[in-house]
Amino acid sequence: MAPSLEAPDDEVRDVLANPLKKKPDLVAPEPEHCPGPESEQAGTADSCAGCPNQQICASAPKGPDPDLPLITARLADVKHKILVLSGKGGVGKSTLTVQLAHAFATNPDTTVGVMDTDICGPSIPKMLGVETETIHTSNAGWEPVWAMDNLAVMSIQFLLPNRDDAIIWRGPKKNGLIKQFLKDVQWGELDFLLVDTPPGTSDEHLSVNTFLKESKIEGAVVVTTPQEVALLDVRKEIDFCRKAGIRILGIVENMSLFVCPGCKHESKIFLDHTGGGRGLAEELGIPFLGSVPLDPRIGIACDYGESFFDSFPDSSACKALKGVVKGLVEQIGLDPEVLLPEGDGSS
């Protein structure tokens, strides 16, 4: 029989509830009836009597992170916190995050924040045209970098001595920085905080979910491309959201087709043999926010740190993105006609 990595339900719940909890360094193997060195009963249960590890387990930190109330207080004036997720890399999570930020920021009365939790591959500053900026500190904490008057961003990129420096960190150090982004950054009053995440369902995702749980996450936007290879990993991300109690606001299918800027002919680069993002949404009962075509000009706008909405407002990709934003706003329970400027809510 093949080995299984399936974890017991109680173990899954413990990881989701305490992702930053470090297992104590034991001096002897765990005995047969051990309650677990990370459990609340560690070191105090009857079965712990006489165990060489008893004192180690009893003194190990237990309970919720003491910084959670500080994070909740810091984010008290942030109205809507939205995660951008995908189990698959290369589907355009960061690109979509930037487009959502620009779309919301087209309303001068809306203030938007973007938090880049892709610690090893921070691309948000480049896409927002603030790659060379640095973080300023004050007695109140870190100041985010303002890409526009109403668009703030925080990323590890601003902390690097050289922009090409590699970040070679283990999980605990990544988690610590994410906590700082939430606890020490003066986000102030925001209508939206968009959290861009790396691929997968690991350290960064667990940390963000845990740190934001008390201050309430609005939900997650899940990004995919049409082909089954991407959908395989996206299904895992959706399963993670459901186990972690994160509401899925909708699925966005990115790079759905290619529209030639010259002749306007449409070609499917990634074939949706199994129904693509729309089929997955219908299969799992999740809202489908829309399909965004592959447009090289989106990449150009990101490379130059410009708003695609301002540069190519009449393109089919821009119209599709506006439709995605409209659907997202409706899922949150807001009125697109009020939130978005005239013409930015069309599908």
PDB file of C-alpha atoms in Angstrom, residues 7 23 83 174 181 186 190 282 335:
ATOM      1  CA  ALA A   7      -3.199  14.078   8.396  1.00  0.00           C
ATOM      2  CA  LYS A  23       7.820  21.815  18.229  1.00  0.00           C
ATOM      3  CA  LEU A  83      -6.455  37.574  -0.160  1.00  0.00           C
ATOM      4  CA  LYS A 174       9.053  34.619   6.808  1.00  0.00           C
ATOM      5  CA  PHE A 181       3.804  43.952   7.995  1.00  0.00           C
ATOM      6  CA  GLN A 186       0.802  52.247   9.772  1.00  0.00           C
ATOM      7  CA  LEU A 190      -8.136  51.739   4.192  1.00  0.00           C
ATOM      8  CA  GLU A 282     -19.679  25.495 -11.365  1.00  0.00           C
ATOM      9  CA  ASP A 335     -22.649  48.780  -4.827  1.00  0.00           C
TER      10      ASP A 335
END
